[in-house]
């Protein structure tokens, strides 16, 4: 089985400050294919996690500053 969870949110803190958050989880469970000898199945269990934060500050019509942070496990 394969399951995916994605959460995302955007927040306007002020007229000049915005923040965006994201969390992603992938989960895969494969018991393996049947084999001639019981117990020799080769399966996989995989869990992947990913998170990100993006912060944008607007100083004027021509100037912005952006900070990005991400985490992968």
mmCIF file with all atom_site columns, N, CA and C in Angstrom:
data_model
loop_
_atom_site.group_PDB
_atom_site.id
_atom_site.type_symbol
_atom_site.label_atom_id
_atom_site.label_alt_id
_atom_site.label_comp_id
_atom_site.label_asym_id
_atom_site.label_entity_id
_atom_site.label_seq_id
_atom_site.pdbx_PDB_ins_code
_atom_site.Cartn_x
_atom_site.Cartn_y
_atom_site.Cartn_z
_atom_site.occupancy
_atom_site.B_iso_or_equiv
_atom_site.pdbx_formal_charge
_atom_site.auth_seq_id
_atom_site.auth_comp_id
_atom_site.auth_asym_id
_atom_site.auth_atom_id
_atom_site.pdbx_PDB_model_num
ATOM 1   N N  . UNK A 1 1  ? 0.838  -1.181  0.000  1.00 0.00 ? 1  UNK A N  1
ATOM 2   C CA . UNK A 1 1  ? 0.000  0.000   0.000  1.00 0.00 ? 1  UNK A CA 1
ATOM 3   C C  . UNK A 1 1  ? 0.880  1.241   0.000  1.00 0.00 ? 1  UNK A C  1
ATOM 4   N N  . UNK A 1 2  ? 0.358  2.320   -0.538 1.00 0.00 ? 2  UNK A N  1
ATOM 5   C CA . UNK A 1 2  ? 1.086  3.579   -0.603 1.00 0.00 ? 2  UNK A CA 1
ATOM 6   C C  . UNK A 1 2  ? 0.156  4.681   -0.120 1.00 0.00 ? 2  UNK A C  1
ATOM 7   N N  . UNK A 1 3  ? 0.630  5.469   0.840  1.00 0.00 ? 3  UNK A N  1
ATOM 8   C CA . UNK A 1 3  ? -0.147 6.584   1.385  1.00 0.00 ? 3  UNK A CA 1
ATOM 9   C C  . UNK A 1 3  ? 0.673  7.856   1.304  1.00 0.00 ? 3  UNK A C  1
ATOM 10  N N  . UNK A 1 4  ? 0.014  8.957   0.996  1.00 0.00 ? 4  UNK A N  1
ATOM 11  C CA . UNK A 1 4  ? 0.688  10.253  0.935  1.00 0.00 ? 4  UNK A CA 1
ATOM 12  C C  . UNK A 1 4  ? -0.161 11.271  1.681  1.00 0.00 ? 4  UNK A C  1
ATOM 13  N N  . UNK A 1 5  ? 0.511  12.077  2.508  1.00 0.00 ? 5  UNK A N  1
ATOM 14  C CA . UNK A 1 5  ? -0.136 13.150  3.252  1.00 0.00 ? 5  UNK A CA 1
ATOM 15  C C  . UNK A 1 5  ? 0.570  14.447  2.900  1.00 0.00 ? 5  UNK A C  1
ATOM 16  N N  . UNK A 1 6  ? -0.186 15.459  2.508  1.00 0.00 ? 6  UNK A N  1
ATOM 17  C CA . UNK A 1 6  ? 0.369  16.765  2.185  1.00 0.00 ? 6  UNK A CA 1
ATOM 18  C C  . UNK A 1 6  ? -0.442 17.826  2.907  1.00 0.00 ? 6  UNK A C  1
ATOM 19  N N  . UNK A 1 7  ? 0.249  18.618  3.742  1.00 0.00 ? 7  UNK A N  1
ATOM 20  C CA . UNK A 1 7  ? -0.373 19.746  4.438  1.00 0.00 ? 7  UNK A CA 1
ATOM 21  C C  . UNK A 1 7  ? 0.342  21.013  3.996  1.00 0.00 ? 7  UNK A C  1
ATOM 22  N N  . UNK A 1 8  ? -0.410 22.052  3.649  1.00 0.00 ? 8  UNK A N  1
ATOM 23  C CA . UNK A 1 8  ? 0.203  23.302  3.209  1.00 0.00 ? 8  UNK A CA 1
ATOM 24  C C  . UNK A 1 8  ? -0.635 24.457  3.722  1.00 0.00 ? 8  UNK A C  1
ATOM 25  N N  . UNK A 1 9  ? 0.052  25.483  4.175  1.00 0.00 ? 9  UNK A N  1
ATOM 26  C CA . UNK A 1 9  ? -0.638 26.663  4.656  1.00 0.00 ? 9  UNK A CA 1
ATOM 27  C C  . UNK A 1 9  ? 0.112  27.926  4.290  1.00 0.00 ? 9  UNK A C  1
ATOM 28  N N  . UNK A 1 10 ? -0.627 28.965  3.937  1.00 0.00 ? 10 UNK A N  1
ATOM 29  C CA . UNK A 1 10 ? -0.071 30.281  3.630  1.00 0.00 ? 10 UNK A CA 1
ATOM 30  C C  . UNK A 1 10 ? -0.687 31.291  4.579  1.00 0.00 ? 10 UNK A C  1
ATOM 31  N N  . UNK A 1 11 ? 0.166  32.126  5.176  1.00 0.00 ? 11 UNK A N  1
ATOM 32  C CA . UNK A 1 11 ? -0.296 33.091  6.167  1.00 0.00 ? 11 UNK A CA 1
ATOM 33  C C  . UNK A 1 11 ? 0.257  34.466  5.813  1.00 0.00 ? 11 UNK A C  1
ATOM 34  N N  . UNK A 1 12 ? -0.615 35.457  5.740  1.00 0.00 ? 12 UNK A N  1
ATOM 35  C CA . UNK A 1 12 ? -0.184 36.849  5.600  1.00 0.00 ? 12 UNK A CA 1
ATOM 36  C C  . UNK A 1 12 ? -0.099 37.435  7.001  1.00 0.00 ? 12 UNK A C  1
ATOM 37  N N  . UNK A 1 13 ? 1.124  37.573  7.518  1.00 0.00 ? 13 UNK A N  1
ATOM 38  C CA . UNK A 1 13 ? 1.306  38.104  8.862  1.00 0.00 ? 13 UNK A CA 1
ATOM 39  C C  . UNK A 1 13 ? 0.983  39.595  8.908  1.00 0.00 ? 13 UNK A C  1
ATOM 40  N N  . UNK A 1 14 ? 1.511  40.338  7.935  1.00 0.00 ? 14 UNK A N  1
ATOM 41  C CA . UNK A 1 14 ? 1.220  41.763  7.788  1.00 0.00 ? 14 UNK A CA 1
ATOM 42  C C  . UNK A 1 14 ? 1.129  42.047  6.291  1.00 0.00 ? 14 UNK A C  1
ATOM 43  N N  . UNK A 1 15 ? 0.984  43.321  5.934  1.00 0.00 ? 15 UNK A N  1
ATOM 44  C CA . UNK A 1 15 ? 0.987  43.683  4.516  1.00 0.00 ? 15 UNK A CA 1
ATOM 45  C C  . UNK A 1 15 ? 2.343  43.415  3.866  1.00 0.00 ? 15 UNK A C  1
ATOM 46  N N  . UNK A 1 16 ? 3.392  43.343  4.669  1.00 0.00 ? 16 UNK A N  1
ATOM 47  C CA . UNK A 1 16 ? 4.750  43.153  4.139  1.00 0.00 ? 16 UNK A CA 1
ATOM 48  C C  . UNK A 1 16 ? 5.362  41.790  4.436  1.00 0.00 ? 16 UNK A C  1
ATOM 49  N N  . UNK A 1 17 ? 4.736  41.001  5.292  1.00 0.00 ? 17 UNK A N  1
ATOM 50  C CA . UNK A 1 17 ? 5.312  39.719  5.719  1.00 0.00 ? 17 UNK A CA 1
ATOM 51  C C  . UNK A 1 17 ? 4.370  38.571  5.380  1.00 0.00 ? 17 UNK A C  1
ATOM 52  N N  . UNK A 1 18 ? 4.926  37.564  4.684  1.00 0.00 ? 18 UNK A N  1
ATOM 53  C CA . UNK A 1 18 ? 4.161  36.360  4.345  1.00 0.00 ? 18 UNK A CA 1
ATOM 54  C C  . UNK A 1 18 ? 4.977  35.138  4.733  1.00 0.00 ? 18 UNK A C  1
ATOM 55  N N  . UNK A 1 19 ? 4.295  34.095  5.160  1.00 0.00 ? 19 UNK A N  1
ATOM 56  C CA . UNK A 1 19 ? 4.959  32.847  5.512  1.00 0.00 ? 19 UNK A CA 1
ATOM 57  C C  . UNK A 1 19 ? 4.152  31.690  4.898  1.00 0.00 ? 19 UNK A C  1
ATOM 58  N N  . UNK A 1 20 ? 4.879  30.691  4.416  1.00 0.00 ? 20 UNK A N  1
ATOM 59  C CA . UNK A 1 20 ? 4.262  29.515  3.820  1.00 0.00 ? 20 UNK A CA 1
ATOM 60  C C  . UNK A 1 20 ? 4.879  28.279  4.477  1.00 0.00 ? 20 UNK A C  1
ATOM 61  N N  . UNK A 1 21 ? 4.038  27.324  4.852  1.00 0.00 ? 21 UNK A N  1
ATOM 62  C CA . UNK A 1 21 ? 4.483  26.095  5.517  1.00 0.00 ? 21 UNK A CA 1
ATOM 63  C C  . UNK A 1 21 ? 4.017  24.890  4.707  1.00 0.00 ? 21 UNK A C  1
ATOM 64  N N  . UNK A 1 22 ? 4.861  23.854  4.660  1.00 0.00 ? 22 UNK A N  1
ATOM 65  C CA . UNK A 1 22 ? 4.488  22.638  3.951  1.00 0.00 ? 22 UNK A CA 1
ATOM 66  C C  . UNK A 1 22 ? 5.040  21.416  4.681  1.00 0.00 ? 22 UNK A C  1
ATOM 67  N N  . UNK A 1 23 ? 4.242  20.354  4.762  1.00 0.00 ? 23 UNK A N  1
ATOM 68  C CA . UNK A 1 23 ? 4.678  19.070  5.327  1.00 0.00 ? 23 UNK A CA 1
ATOM 69  C C  . UNK A 1 23 ? 4.205  17.962  4.395  1.00 0.00 ? 23 UNK A C  1
ATOM 70  N N  . UNK A 1 24 ? 5.108  17.054  4.046  1.00 0.00 ? 24 UNK A N  1
ATOM 71  C CA . UNK A 1 24 ? 4.794  15.947  3.157  1.00 0.00 ? 24 UNK A CA 1
ATOM 72  C C  . UNK A 1 24 ? 5.283  14.647  3.775  1.00 0.00 ? 24 UNK A C  1
ATOM 73  N N  . UNK A 1 25 ? 4.422  13.640  3.760  1.00 0.00 ? 25 UNK A N  1
ATOM 74  C CA . UNK A 1 25 ? 4.798  12.309  4.244  1.00 0.00 ? 25 UNK A CA 1
ATOM 75  C C  . UNK A 1 25 ? 4.403  11.286  3.194  1.00 0.00 ? 25 UNK A C  1
ATOM 76  N N  . UNK A 1 26 ? 5.356  10.437  2.798  1.00 0.00 ? 26 UNK A N  1
ATOM 77  C CA . UNK A 1 26 ? 5.103  9.298   1.916  1.00 0.00 ? 26 UNK A CA 1
ATOM 78  C C  . UNK A 1 26 ? 5.349  8.032   2.713  1.00 0.00 ? 26 UNK A C  1
ATOM 79  N N  . UNK A 1 27 ? 4.399  7.122   2.662  1.00 0.00 ? 27 UNK A N  1
ATOM 80  C CA . UNK A 1 27 ? 4.545  5.856   3.377  1.00 0.00 ? 27 UNK A CA 1
ATOM 81  C C  . UNK A 1 27 ? 4.203  4.721   2.420  1.00 0.00 ? 27 UNK A C  1
ATOM 82  N N  . UNK A 1 28 ? 5.130  3.774   2.277  1.00 0.00 ? 28 UNK A N  1
ATOM 83  C CA . UNK A 1 28 ? 4.945  2.637   1.379  1.00 0.00 ? 28 UNK A CA 1
ATOM 84  C C  . UNK A 1 28 ? 5.180  1.344   2.145  1.00 0.00 ? 28 UNK A C  1
ATOM 85  N N  . UNK A 1 29 ? 4.256  0.413   2.007  1.00 0.00 ? 29 UNK A N  1
ATOM 86  C CA . UNK A 1 29 ? 4.373  -0.898  2.644  1.00 0.00 ? 29 UNK A CA 1
ATOM 87  C C  . UNK A 1 29 ? 4.192  -1.964  1.566  1.00 0.00 ? 29 UNK A C  1
ATOM 88  N N  . UNK A 1 30 ? 5.257  -2.708  1.259  1.00 0.00 ? 30 UNK A N  1
ATOM 89  C CA . UNK A 1 30 ? 5.217  -3.775  0.258  1.00 0.00 ? 30 UNK A CA 1
ATOM 90  C C  . UNK A 1 30 ? 5.673  -5.064  0.923  1.00 0.00 ? 30 UNK A C  1
ATOM 91  N N  . UNK A 1 31 ? 4.778  -6.027  1.122  1.00 0.00 ? 31 UNK A N  1
ATOM 92  C CA . UNK A 1 31 ? 5.171  -7.262  1.809  1.00 0.00 ? 31 UNK A CA 1
ATOM 93  C C  . UNK A 1 31 ? 6.052  -8.170  0.966  1.00 0.00 ? 31 UNK A C  1
ATOM 94  N N  . UNK A 1 32 ? 6.179  -7.918  -0.315 1.00 0.00 ? 32 UNK A N  1
ATOM 95  C CA . UNK A 1 32 ? 6.993  -8.755  -1.194 1.00 0.00 ? 32 UNK A CA 1
ATOM 96  C C  . UNK A 1 32 ? 6.129  -9.769  -1.928 1.00 0.00 ? 32 UNK A C  1
ATOM 97  N N  . UNK A 1 33 ? 6.701  -10.317 -2.966 1.00 0.00 ? 33 UNK A N  1
ATOM 98  C CA . UNK A 1 33 ? 5.990  -11.309 -3.773 1.00 0.00 ? 33 UNK A CA 1
ATOM 99  C C  . UNK A 1 33 ? 6.168  -12.698 -3.161 1.00 0.00 ? 33 UNK A C  1
ATOM 100 N N  . UNK A 1 34 ? 5.182  -13.569 -3.318 1.00 0.00 ? 34 UNK A N  1
ATOM 101 C CA . UNK A 1 34 ? 5.343  -14.943 -2.810 1.00 0.00 ? 34 UNK A CA 1
ATOM 102 C C  . UNK A 1 34 ? 6.505  -15.653 -3.502 1.00 0.00 ? 34 UNK A C  1
ATOM 103 N N  . UNK A 1 35 ? 7.221  -16.466 -2.747 1.00 0.00 ? 35 UNK A N  1
ATOM 104 C CA . UNK A 1 35 ? 8.351  -17.221 -3.289 1.00 0.00 ? 35 UNK A CA 1
ATOM 105 C C  . UNK A 1 35 ? 8.109  -18.706 -3.098 1.00 0.00 ? 35 UNK A C  1
ATOM 106 N N  . UNK A 1 36 ? 8.956  -19.494 -3.740 1.00 0.00 ? 36 UNK A N  1
ATOM 107 C CA . UNK A 1 36 ? 8.814  -20.956 -3.634 1.00 0.00 ? 36 UNK A CA 1
ATOM 108 C C  . UNK A 1 36 ? 9.072  -21.432 -2.212 1.00 0.00 ? 36 UNK A C  1
ATOM 109 N N  . UNK A 1 37 ? 9.953  -20.750 -1.486 1.00 0.00 ? 37 UNK A N  1
ATOM 110 C CA . UNK A 1 37 ? 10.266 -21.122 -0.106 1.00 0.00 ? 37 UNK A CA 1
ATOM 111 C C  . UNK A 1 37 ? 9.662  -20.063 0.808  1.00 0.00 ? 37 UNK A C  1
ATOM 112 N N  . UNK A 1 38 ? 8.766  -20.488 1.663  1.00 0.00 ? 38 UNK A N  1
ATOM 113 C CA . UNK A 1 38 ? 8.107  -19.534 2.567  1.00 0.00 ? 38 UNK A CA 1
ATOM 114 C C  . UNK A 1 38 ? 9.134  -18.844 3.459  1.00 0.00 ? 38 UNK A C  1
ATOM 115 N N  . UNK A 1 39 ? 8.964  -17.543 3.664  1.00 0.00 ? 39 UNK A N  1
ATOM 116 C CA . UNK A 1 39 ? 9.890  -16.783 4.503  1.00 0.00 ? 39 UNK A CA 1
ATOM 117 C C  . UNK A 1 39 ? 10.971 -16.068 3.721  1.00 0.00 ? 39 UNK A C  1
ATOM 118 N N  . UNK A 1 40 ? 11.098 -16.318 2.417  1.00 0.00 ? 40 UNK A N  1
ATOM 119 C CA . UNK A 1 40 ? 12.125 -15.670 1.597  1.00 0.00 ? 40 UNK A CA 1
ATOM 120 C C  . UNK A 1 40 ? 11.595 -14.450 0.833  1.00 0.00 ? 40 UNK A C  1
ATOM 121 N N  . UNK A 1 41 ? 10.407 -13.967 1.191  1.00 0.00 ? 41 UNK A N  1
ATOM 122 C CA . UNK A 1 41 ? 9.863  -12.795 0.523  1.00 0.00 ? 41 UNK A CA 1
ATOM 123 C C  . UNK A 1 41 ? 10.734 -11.578 0.834  1.00 0.00 ? 41 UNK A C  1
ATOM 124 N N  . UNK A 1 42 ? 10.937 -10.757 -0.162 1.00 0.00 ? 42 UNK A N  1
ATOM 125 C CA . UNK A 1 42 ? 11.721 -9.529  0.025  1.00 0.00 ? 42 UNK A CA 1
ATOM 126 C C  . UNK A 1 42 ? 10.767 -8.353  -0.144 1.00 0.00 ? 42 UNK A C  1
ATOM 127 N N  . UNK A 1 43 ? 10.430 -7.712  0.948  1.00 0.00 ? 43 UNK A N  1
ATOM 128 C CA . UNK A 1 43 ? 9.524  -6.576  0.920  1.00 0.00 ? 43 UNK A CA 1
ATOM 129 C C  . UNK A 1 43 ? 10.235 -5.313  1.359  1.00 0.00 ? 43 UNK A C  1
ATOM 130 N N  . UNK A 1 44 ? 9.540  -4.208  1.267  1.00 0.00 ? 44 UNK A N  1
ATOM 131 C CA . UNK A 1 44 ? 10.108 -2.933  1.674  1.00 0.00 ? 44 UNK A CA 1
ATOM 132 C C  . UNK A 1 44 ? 9.097  -2.147  2.505  1.00 0.00 ? 44 UNK A C  1
ATOM 133 N N  . UNK A 1 45 ? 9.607  -1.435  3.468  1.00 0.00 ? 45 UNK A N  1
ATOM 134 C CA . UNK A 1 45 ? 8.843  -0.468  4.257  1.00 0.00 ? 45 UNK A CA 1
ATOM 135 C C  . UNK A 1 45 ? 9.582  0.856   4.171  1.00 0.00 ? 45 UNK A C  1
ATOM 136 N N  . UNK A 1 46 ? 8.943  1.855   3.597  1.00 0.00 ? 46 UNK A N  1
ATOM 137 C CA . UNK A 1 46 ? 9.599  3.137   3.369  1.00 0.00 ? 46 UNK A CA 1
ATOM 138 C C  . UNK A 1 46 ? 8.751  4.253   3.975  1.00 0.00 ? 46 UNK A C  1
ATOM 139 N N  . UNK A 1 47 ? 9.390  5.120   4.750  1.00 0.00 ? 47 UNK A N  1
ATOM 140 C CA . UNK A 1 47 ? 8.766  6.333   5.282  1.00 0.00 ? 47 UNK A CA 1
ATOM 141 C C  . UNK A 1 47 ? 9.640  7.527   4.898  1.00 0.00 ? 47 UNK A C  1
ATOM 142 N N  . UNK A 1 48 ? 9.074  8.475   4.174  1.00 0.00 ? 48 UNK A N  1
ATOM 143 C CA . UNK A 1 48 ? 9.782  9.698   3.802  1.00 0.00 ? 48 UNK A CA 1
ATOM 144 C C  . UNK A 1 48 ? 9.029  10.892  4.367  1.00 0.00 ? 48 UNK A C  1
ATOM 145 N N  . UNK A 1 49 ? 9.779  11.823  4.948  1.00 0.00 ? 49 UNK A N  1
ATOM 146 C CA . UNK A 1 49 ? 9.209  13.045  5.516  1.00 0.00 ? 49 UNK A CA 1
ATOM 147 C C  . UNK A 1 49 ? 9.918  14.245  4.907  1.00 0.00 ? 49 UNK A C  1
ATOM 148 N N  . UNK A 1 50 ? 9.156  15.309  4.637  1.00 0.00 ? 50 UNK A N  1
ATOM 149 C CA . UNK A 1 50 ? 9.712  16.512  4.040  1.00 0.00 ? 50 UNK A CA 1
ATOM 150 C C  . UNK A 1 50 ? 8.927  17.698  4.600  1.00 0.00 ? 50 UNK A C  1
ATOM 151 N N  . UNK A 1 51 ? 9.647  18.715  5.045  1.00 0.00 ? 51 UNK A N  1
ATOM 152 C CA . UNK A 1 51 ? 9.014  19.922  5.553  1.00 0.00 ? 51 UNK A CA 1
ATOM 153 C C  . UNK A 1 51 ? 9.703  21.155  5.005  1.00 0.00 ? 51 UNK A C  1
ATOM 154 N N  . UNK A 1 52 ? 8.967  22.235  4.853  1.00 0.00 ? 52 UNK A N  1
ATOM 155 C CA . UNK A 1 52 ? 9.552  23.462  4.326  1.00 0.00 ? 52 UNK A CA 1
ATOM 156 C C  . UNK A 1 52 ? 8.859  24.676  4.932  1.00 0.00 ? 52 UNK A C  1
ATOM 157 N N  . UNK A 1 53 ? 9.659  25.728  5.110  1.00 0.00 ? 53 UNK A N  1
ATOM 158 C CA . UNK A 1 53 ? 9.168  27.030  5.562  1.00 0.00 ? 53 UNK A CA 1
ATOM 159 C C  . UNK A 1 53 ? 9.708  28.071  4.598  1.00 0.00 ? 53 UNK A C  1
ATOM 160 N N  . UNK A 1 54 ? 8.846  28.969  4.160  1.00 0.00 ? 54 UNK A N  1
ATOM 161 C CA . UNK A 1 54 ? 9.247  30.043  3.259  1.00 0.00 ? 54 UNK A CA 1
ATOM 162 C C  . UNK A 1 54 ? 8.722  31.354  3.842  1.00 0.00 ? 54 UNK A C  1
ATOM 163 N N  . UNK A 1 55 ? 9.640  32.313  4.071  1.00 0.00 ? 55 UNK A N  1
ATOM 164 C CA . UNK A 1 55 ? 9.273  33.614  4.636  1.00 0.00 ? 55 UNK A CA 1
ATOM 165 C C  . UNK A 1 55 ? 9.670  34.701  3.645  1.00 0.00 ? 55 UNK A C  1
ATOM 166 N N  . UNK A 1 56 ? 8.734  35.594  3.333  1.00 0.00 ? 56 UNK A N  1
ATOM 167 C CA . UNK A 1 56 ? 8.989  36.689  2.397  1.00 0.00 ? 56 UNK A CA 1
ATOM 168 C C  . UNK A 1 56 ? 8.657  38.013  3.073  1.00 0.00 ? 56 UNK A C  1
ATOM 169 N N  . UNK A 1 57 ? 9.623  38.933  3.001  1.00 0.00 ? 57 UNK A N  1
ATOM 170 C CA . UNK A 1 57 ? 9.437  40.293  3.529  1.00 0.00 ? 57 UNK A CA 1
ATOM 171 C C  . UNK A 1 57 ? 9.547  41.261  2.359  1.00 0.00 ? 57 UNK A C  1
ATOM 172 N N  . UNK A 1 58 ? 8.522  42.106  2.182  1.00 0.00 ? 58 UNK A N  1
ATOM 173 C CA . UNK A 1 58 ? 8.530  43.116  1.121  1.00 0.00 ? 58 UNK A CA 1
ATOM 174 C C  . UNK A 1 58 ? 8.912  44.455  1.732  1.00 0.00 ? 58 UNK A C  1
ATOM 175 N N  . UNK A 1 59 ? 9.969  45.059  1.189  1.00 0.00 ? 59 UNK A N  1
ATOM 176 C CA . UNK A 1 59 ? 10.429 46.355  1.693  1.00 0.00 ? 59 UNK A CA 1
ATOM 177 C C  . UNK A 1 59 ? 9.855  47.507  0.888  1.00 0.00 ? 59 UNK A C  1
ATOM 178 N N  . UNK A 1 60 ? 9.603  47.281  -0.373 1.00 0.00 ? 60 UNK A N  1
ATOM 179 C CA . UNK A 1 60 ? 9.054  48.316  -1.241 1.00 0.00 ? 60 UNK A CA 1
ATOM 180 C C  . UNK A 1 60 ? 8.639  47.689  -2.552 1.00 0.00 ? 60 UNK A C  1
ATOM 181 N N  . UNK A 1 61 ? 8.322  48.536  -3.534 1.00 0.00 ? 61 UNK A N  1
ATOM 182 C CA . UNK A 1 61 ? 7.861  48.024  -4.819 1.00 0.00 ? 61 UNK A CA 1
ATOM 183 C C  . UNK A 1 61 ? 8.948  47.245  -5.554 1.00 0.00 ? 61 UNK A C  1
ATOM 184 N N  . UNK A 1 62 ? 10.224 47.518  -5.252 1.00 0.00 ? 62 UNK A N  1
ATOM 185 C CA . UNK A 1 62 ? 11.319 46.878  -5.988 1.00 0.00 ? 62 UNK A CA 1
ATOM 186 C C  . UNK A 1 62 ? 12.234 46.036  -5.113 1.00 0.00 ? 62 UNK A C  1
ATOM 187 N N  . UNK A 1 63 ? 11.952 45.919  -3.824 1.00 0.00 ? 63 UNK A N  1
ATOM 188 C CA . UNK A 1 63 ? 12.856 45.185  -2.927 1.00 0.00 ? 63 UNK A CA 1
ATOM 189 C C  . UNK A 1 63 ? 12.089 44.173  -2.087 1.00 0.00 ? 63 UNK A C  1
ATOM 190 N N  . UNK A 1 64 ? 12.569 42.935  -2.120 1.00 0.00 ? 64 UNK A N  1
ATOM 191 C CA . UNK A 1 64 ? 12.026 41.879  -1.273 1.00 0.00 ? 64 UNK A CA 1
ATOM 192 C C  . UNK A 1 64 ? 13.169 41.058  -0.705 1.00 0.00 ? 64 UNK A C  1
ATOM 193 N N  . UNK A 1 65 ? 12.899 40.368  0.378  1.00 0.00 ? 65 UNK A N  1
ATOM 194 C CA . UNK A 1 65 ? 13.851 39.447  0.980  1.00 0.00 ? 65 UNK A CA 1
ATOM 195 C C  . UNK A 1 65 ? 13.111 38.132  1.214  1.00 0.00 ? 65 UNK A C  1
ATOM 196 N N  . UNK A 1 66 ? 13.766 37.018  0.877  1.00 0.00 ? 66 UNK A N  1
ATOM 197 C CA . UNK A 1 66 ? 13.134 35.719  1.010  1.00 0.00 ? 66 UNK A CA 1
ATOM 198 C C  . UNK A 1 66 ? 14.066 34.774  1.755  1.00 0.00 ? 66 UNK A C  1
ATOM 199 N N  . UNK A 1 67 ? 13.494 34.036  2.712  1.00 0.00 ? 67 UNK A N  1
ATOM 200 C CA . UNK A 1 67 ? 14.223 33.030  3.467  1.00 0.00 ? 67 UNK A CA 1
ATOM 201 C C  . UNK A 1 67 ? 13.515 31.687  3.275  1.00 0.00 ? 67 UNK A C  1
ATOM 202 N N  . UNK A 1 68 ? 14.295 30.657  2.937  1.00 0.00 ? 68 UNK A N  1
ATOM 203 C CA . UNK A 1 68 ? 13.733 29.315  2.744  1.00 0.00 ? 68 UNK A CA 1
ATOM 204 C C  . UNK A 1 68 ? 14.494 28.311  3.615  1.00 0.00 ? 68 UNK A C  1
ATOM 205 N N  . UNK A 1 69 ? 13.719 27.406  4.210  1.00 0.00 ? 69 UNK A N  1
ATOM 206 C CA . UNK A 1 69 ? 14.290 26.327  4.990  1.00 0.00 ? 69 UNK A CA 1
ATOM 207 C C  . UNK A 1 69 ? 13.529 25.055  4.672  1.00 0.00 ? 69 UNK A C  1
ATOM 208 N N  . UNK A 1 70 ? 14.257 23.955  4.455  1.00 0.00 ? 70 UNK A N  1
ATOM 209 C CA . UNK A 1 70 ? 13.585 22.684  4.204  1.00 0.00 ? 70 UNK A CA 1
ATOM 210 C C  . UNK A 1 70 ? 14.301 21.570  4.947  1.00 0.00 ? 70 UNK A C  1
ATOM 211 N N  . UNK A 1 71 ? 13.551 20.525  5.237  1.00 0.00 ? 71 UNK A N  1
ATOM 212 C CA . UNK A 1 71 ? 14.057 19.368  5.964  1.00 0.00 ? 71 UNK A CA 1
ATOM 213 C C  . UNK A 1 71 ? 13.581 18.103  5.239  1.00 0.00 ? 71 UNK A C  1
ATOM 214 N N  . UNK A 1 72 ? 14.506 17.182  5.034  1.00 0.00 ? 72 UNK A N  1
ATOM 215 C CA . UNK A 1 72 ? 14.179 15.903  4.397  1.00 0.00 ? 72 UNK A CA 1
ATOM 216 C C  . UNK A 1 72 ? 14.718 14.780  5.268  1.00 0.00 ? 72 UNK A C  1
ATOM 217 N N  . UNK A 1 73 ? 13.867 13.795  5.525  1.00 0.00 ? 73 UNK A N  1
ATOM 218 C CA . UNK A 1 73 ? 14.291 12.634  6.321  1.00 0.00 ? 73 UNK A CA 1
ATOM 219 C C  . UNK A 1 73 ? 14.009 11.387  5.519  1.00 0.00 ? 73 UNK A C  1
#
